[in-house]
Amino acid sequence: MSRETISQSISFVHPIHLSHGNNAEVWDTSGKRYIDFVGGIGVLNLGHCHPAVVEAIREQATRLTHYAFNAAPHTPYIELMGRLTAFIPVGYPISGMLTNSGAEAAENALKIVRGATGRTAVIAFDGGFHGRTLATLNLNGKVAPYKQKVGVLPGPVYHLPYPSADNGVTCVEALKAMDRLFSVEIDINDVACFIIEPVQGEGGFLALNIEFAQAAGLLR
Ligand SMILES: Cc1ncc(COP(=O)(O)O)c(C=O)c1O
């Protein structure tokens, strides 16, 4: 595969060049078939080219291909937000907006908590991953490769151990680290929010310790 026109900042995990996919399989340009364990990194829950998805895309493409929602609202956005907000089981009315990426969603969450609380400090977790933009880099609980050579990052951000049965960090250890953080590093009254993954991916596919989530008030 020729990659002269692709930035060196992108590294490839698999040295293959894909041509097409179907359900849980993909084919490279030489026609070799692979079972796809990547699934767009866990986002292709319906597999590749599901007929219903293909038909929905085709149907929408014949109606309206793009419109900036802030310029004029349109039906698909309104319908999707209705279904998403109904699906999120919080028991009170919620609203939201669609973003281009996970990093953009996390950046907007930071802006919202800053505006709502008047505070700036964020508590994040070792091994966490929240994106590749400047603010989200600082939330990531990993230096290499994300935070190297990029200089000062937006903050303040503090990291705590991520407690999980999968990494051996207990609830007690994580709560102890939190006590230390709030007595040594930062006044709890300056904390705008916690940001935490219920299941870490980049951190090693770890499920969050439920007792910690409850004790820290992250789960009701
Ligand atoms: C928990 C979490 N937040 C944010 C991101 C960043 O998403 P994106 O690459 O769409 O910016 C990811 C990506 O894997 C993620 O797993």
CSV table of C-alpha atoms and ligand atoms in Angstrom, one decimal:
chain,number,residue,atom,x,y,z
A,1,MET,CA,0.0,0.0,0.0
A,2,SER,CA,1.3,3.5,-0.9
A,3,ARG,CA,1.0,5.9,2.0
A,4,GLU,CA,3.0,8.9,0.9
A,5,THR,CA,-0.1,11.1,1.0
A,6,ILE,CA,-1.1,9.9,4.5
A,7,SER,CA,0.3,11.7,7.5
A,8,GLN,CA,3.0,9.8,9.5
A,9,SER,CA,1.0,10.8,12.6
A,10,ILE,CA,-1.4,7.9,11.9
A,11,SER,CA,0.0,4.5,12.6
A,12,PHE,CA,-1.7,1.4,11.3
A,13,VAL,CA,-2.4,-1.6,13.6
A,14,HIS,CA,-3.0,-4.0,10.8
A,15,PRO,CA,-0.8,-4.0,7.6
A,16,ILE,CA,-3.7,-4.7,5.3
A,17,HIS,CA,-5.6,-2.5,2.8
A,18,LEU,CA,-9.4,-3.0,2.9
A,19,SER,CA,-11.7,-3.1,0.0
A,20,HIS,CA,-15.1,-4.0,1.4
A,21,GLY,CA,-17.0,-5.7,4.2
A,22,ASN,CA,-20.2,-7.6,4.9
A,23,ASN,CA,-21.6,-8.3,8.4
A,24,ALA,CA,-18.6,-9.5,10.5
A,25,GLU,CA,-16.2,-10.0,7.6
A,26,VAL,CA,-13.9,-7.7,5.6
A,27,TRP,CA,-11.9,-8.3,2.4
A,28,ASP,CA,-8.6,-6.8,1.4
A,29,THR,CA,-7.8,-5.5,-2.0
A,30,SER,CA,-6.3,-8.8,-3.0
A,31,GLY,CA,-9.6,-10.6,-2.2
A,32,LYS,CA,-8.4,-12.1,1.1
A,33,ARG,CA,-11.2,-12.5,3.6
A,34,TYR,CA,-10.9,-11.7,7.4
A,35,ILE,CA,-13.2,-12.0,10.4
A,36,ASP,CA,-13.5,-8.5,11.7
A,37,PHE,CA,-12.8,-8.3,15.4
A,38,VAL,CA,-12.3,-4.5,15.3
A,39,GLY,CA,-15.7,-3.4,14.2
A,40,GLY,CA,-14.7,0.2,13.8
A,41,ILE,CA,-13.3,-0.1,17.3
A,42,GLY,CA,-16.5,-1.3,18.9
A,43,VAL,CA,-19.0,0.9,17.1
A,44,LEU,CA,-20.3,-1.3,14.3
A,45,ASN,CA,-22.9,-3.1,16.4
A,46,LEU,CA,-24.8,-4.1,13.3
A,47,GLY,CA,-21.8,-5.2,11.3
A,48,HIS,CA,-20.7,-4.0,7.9
A,49,CYS,CA,-23.3,-2.9,5.3
A,50,HIS,CA,-26.4,-4.1,7.2
A,51,PRO,CA,-29.3,-4.0,4.6
A,52,ALA,CA,-31.4,-1.8,6.9
A,53,VAL,CA,-28.6,0.7,7.4
A,54,VAL,CA,-27.7,0.8,3.7
A,55,GLU,CA,-31.4,1.4,2.9
A,56,ALA,CA,-31.7,4.2,5.5
A,57,ILE,CA,-28.6,5.9,4.1
A,58,ARG,CA,-29.8,5.5,0.5
A,59,GLU,CA,-33.3,6.8,1.3
A,60,GLN,CA,-31.9,9.8,3.2
A,61,ALA,CA,-29.4,10.6,0.4
A,62,THR,CA,-32.3,11.0,-2.0
A,63,ARG,CA,-34.0,13.5,0.3
A,64,LEU,CA,-31.4,15.8,1.9
A,65,THR,CA,-27.7,15.1,2.0
A,66,HIS,CA,-26.5,17.8,4.4
A,67,TYR,CA,-27.8,20.9,6.2
A,68,ALA,CA,-26.2,22.8,9.0
A,69,PHE,CA,-28.7,22.2,11.8
A,70,ASN,CA,-28.0,25.7,13.4
A,71,ALA,CA,-28.9,27.2,10.0
A,72,ALA,CA,-32.2,25.3,9.7
A,73,PRO,CA,-33.4,22.3,11.8
A,74,HIS,CA,-34.3,19.2,9.9
A,75,THR,CA,-36.3,16.0,10.5
A,76,PRO,CA,-33.5,13.3,10.9
A,77,TYR,CA,-31.7,15.3,13.6
A,78,ILE,CA,-34.9,16.0,15.6
A,79,GLU,CA,-36.1,12.4,15.3
A,80,LEU,CA,-32.7,10.9,16.3
A,81,MET,CA,-32.4,13.2,19.3
A,82,GLY,CA,-35.9,12.2,20.4
A,83,ARG,CA,-35.0,8.5,20.2
A,84,LEU,CA,-31.6,9.0,21.9
A,85,THR,CA,-33.0,11.1,24.8
A,86,ALA,CA,-35.8,8.6,25.4
A,87,PHE,CA,-33.3,5.7,25.4
A,88,ILE,CA,-31.0,7.2,28.1
A,89,PRO,CA,-32.5,5.9,31.4
A,90,VAL,CA,-32.3,8.9,33.7
A,91,GLY,CA,-35.9,9.4,34.6
A,92,TYR,CA,-36.0,13.1,33.9
A,93,PRO,CA,-36.2,15.1,30.7
A,94,ILE,CA,-32.9,15.6,28.9
A,95,SER,CA,-31.7,17.3,25.8
A,96,GLY,CA,-28.5,17.1,23.8
A,97,MET,CA,-26.7,17.9,20.6
A,98,LEU,CA,-24.9,15.7,18.1
A,99,THR,CA,-21.1,16.2,17.6
A,100,ASN,CA,-18.6,15.1,15.0
A,101,SER,CA,-16.5,12.9,17.4
A,102,GLY,CA,-16.1,11.6,20.9
A,103,ALA,CA,-13.4,14.3,21.5
A,104,GLU,CA,-15.7,17.1,20.5
A,105,ALA,CA,-18.4,15.7,22.8
A,106,ALA,CA,-15.9,15.6,25.7
A,107,GLU,CA,-14.7,19.1,24.9
A,108,ASN,CA,-18.3,20.4,25.0
A,109,ALA,CA,-18.9,18.6,28.2
A,110,LEU,CA,-15.9,20.5,29.7
A,111,LYS,CA,-17.3,23.8,28.5
A,112,ILE,CA,-20.8,23.0,29.9
A,113,VAL,CA,-19.4,22.1,33.4
A,114,ARG,CA,-17.2,25.1,33.5
A,115,GLY,CA,-20.1,27.4,32.6
A,116,ALA,CA,-22.5,25.7,35.0
A,117,THR,CA,-20.2,25.4,38.0
A,118,GLY,CA,-17.9,28.3,37.6
A,119,ARG,CA,-15.1,25.8,38.4
A,120,THR,CA,-12.3,24.4,36.2
A,121,ALA,CA,-10.7,21.4,37.8
A,122,VAL,CA,-11.4,17.9,36.3
A,123,ILE,CA,-10.8,14.6,37.9
A,124,ALA,CA,-9.9,11.9,35.3
A,125,PHE,CA,-8.6,8.4,35.7
A,126,ASP,CA,-5.4,6.4,35.0
A,127,GLY,CA,-5.6,4.6,31.6
A,128,GLY,CA,-8.6,6.7,30.5
A,129,PHE,CA,-9.1,7.8,26.9
A,130,HIS,CA,-11.1,10.8,25.9
A,131,GLY,CA,-9.7,11.9,22.6
A,132,ARG,CA,-6.9,13.6,20.7
A,133,THR,CA,-7.8,17.3,20.9
A,134,LEU,CA,-5.7,19.5,23.2
A,135,ALA,CA,-8.2,19.5,26.1
A,136,THR,CA,-9.1,15.8,25.8
A,137,LEU,CA,-5.4,14.9,25.6
A,138,ASN,CA,-5.0,16.1,29.1
A,139,LEU,CA,-7.9,14.0,30.3
A,140,ASN,CA,-6.2,10.8,29.0
A,141,GLY,CA,-4.6,8.7,31.6
A,142,LYS,CA,-1.6,7.9,29.5
A,143,VAL,CA,1.4,9.9,28.4
A,144,ALA,CA,2.8,7.9,25.5
A,145,PRO,CA,1.9,8.4,22.7
A,146,TYR,CA,-0.8,11.1,23.4
A,147,LYS,CA,0.8,13.8,25.5
A,148,GLN,CA,4.4,13.7,24.2
A,149,LYS,CA,5.8,16.8,22.5
A,150,VAL,CA,2.6,18.9,22.7
A,151,GLY,CA,3.6,21.3,25.5
A,152,VAL,CA,1.3,22.8,28.1
A,153,LEU,CA,-2.3,21.3,27.9
A,154,PRO,CA,-5.5,22.9,29.1
A,155,GLY,CA,-6.2,22.1,32.8
A,156,PRO,CA,-6.2,21.7,35.6
A,157,VAL,CA,-6.7,17.9,35.4
A,158,TYR,CA,-5.9,15.4,38.2
A,159,HIS,CA,-5.8,11.6,37.7
A,160,LEU,CA,-6.9,8.9,40.1
A,161,PRO,CA,-6.3,5.1,39.9
A,162,TYR,CA,-9.1,3.4,38.0
A,163,PRO,CA,-10.5,0.7,40.3
A,164,SER,CA,-11.5,-2.5,38.6
A,165,ALA,CA,-11.5,-6.3,39.3
A,166,ASP,CA,-9.7,-6.5,36.0
A,167,ASN,CA,-6.6,-4.5,37.1
A,168,GLY,CA,-6.5,-5.4,40.8
A,169,VAL,CA,-7.1,-1.8,42.0
A,170,THR,CA,-9.6,-1.9,44.8
A,171,CYS,CA,-12.4,0.5,45.7
A,172,VAL,CA,-10.6,1.2,49.0
A,173,GLU,CA,-7.3,2.1,47.2
A,174,ALA,CA,-9.0,4.4,44.8
A,175,LEU,CA,-11.0,6.2,47.5
A,176,LYS,CA,-7.8,6.5,49.5
A,177,ALA,CA,-6.1,8.1,46.5
A,178,MET,CA,-9.1,10.5,46.2
A,179,ASP,CA,-8.8,11.5,49.9
A,180,ARG,CA,-5.1,12.2,49.3
A,181,LEU,CA,-5.9,14.2,46.2
A,182,PHE,CA,-8.4,16.4,48.1
A,183,SER,CA,-6.1,16.9,51.1
A,184,VAL,CA,-2.9,17.5,49.2
A,185,GLU,CA,-3.4,18.6,45.6
A,186,ILE,CA,-6.8,20.4,45.1
A,187,ASP,CA,-9.7,21.8,47.1
A,188,ILE,CA,-12.7,19.7,46.4
A,189,ASN,CA,-14.7,22.9,46.0
A,190,ASP,CA,-12.7,23.8,42.9
A,191,VAL,CA,-13.7,20.5,41.1
A,192,ALA,CA,-16.0,21.0,38.2
A,193,CYS,CA,-16.5,17.3,37.3
A,194,PHE,CA,-15.3,13.8,37.2
A,195,ILE,CA,-14.9,12.2,33.8
A,196,ILE,CA,-14.8,8.4,33.8
A,197,GLU,CA,-15.5,5.5,31.5
A,198,PRO,CA,-17.8,2.7,32.9
A,199,VAL,CA,-15.6,0.4,30.8
A,200,GLN,CA,-12.1,1.5,29.8
A,201,GLY,CA,-11.1,0.5,26.3
A,202,GLU,CA,-7.7,2.1,25.7
A,203,GLY,CA,-6.9,1.4,29.4
A,204,GLY,CA,-7.1,-2.4,28.8
A,205,PHE,CA,-10.8,-3.3,28.6
A,206,LEU,CA,-11.5,-2.8,32.3
A,207,ALA,CA,-14.9,-2.7,34.0
A,208,LEU,CA,-15.3,0.0,36.7
A,209,ASN,CA,-15.7,-1.2,40.3
A,210,ILE,CA,-19.4,-0.6,41.1
A,211,GLU,CA,-18.8,0.1,44.8
A,212,PHE,CA,-16.4,2.9,43.8
A,213,ALA,CA,-18.9,4.3,41.3
A,214,GLN,CA,-21.5,4.4,44.1
A,215,ALA,CA,-19.2,5.7,46.8
A,216,ALA,CA,-18.0,8.5,44.6
A,217,GLY,CA,-21.5,9.5,43.7
A,218,LEU,CA,-21.0,8.6,40.1
A,219,LEU,CA,-23.9,6.1,40.1
A,220,ARG,CA,-27.2,6.3,41.8
B,1,LIG,C1,-14.4,6.9,25.9
B,1,LIG,C2,-13.9,7.6,24.6
B,1,LIG,N1,-14.0,9.0,24.6
B,1,LIG,C3,-13.6,9.7,23.5
B,1,LIG,C4,-13.1,9.0,22.4
B,1,LIG,C5,-12.7,9.8,21.2
B,1,LIG,O1,-13.5,9.7,20.2
B,1,LIG,P1,-13.1,10.3,18.7
B,1,LIG,O2,-12.0,9.4,18.2
B,1,LIG,O3,-14.4,10.1,17.9
B,1,LIG,O4,-12.8,11.7,18.9
B,1,LIG,C6,-13.0,7.6,22.4
B,1,LIG,C7,-12.5,6.9,21.2
B,1,LIG,O5,-12.2,5.8,21.2
B,1,LIG,C8,-13.4,6.9,23.6
B,1,LIG,O6,-13.3,5.6,23.6
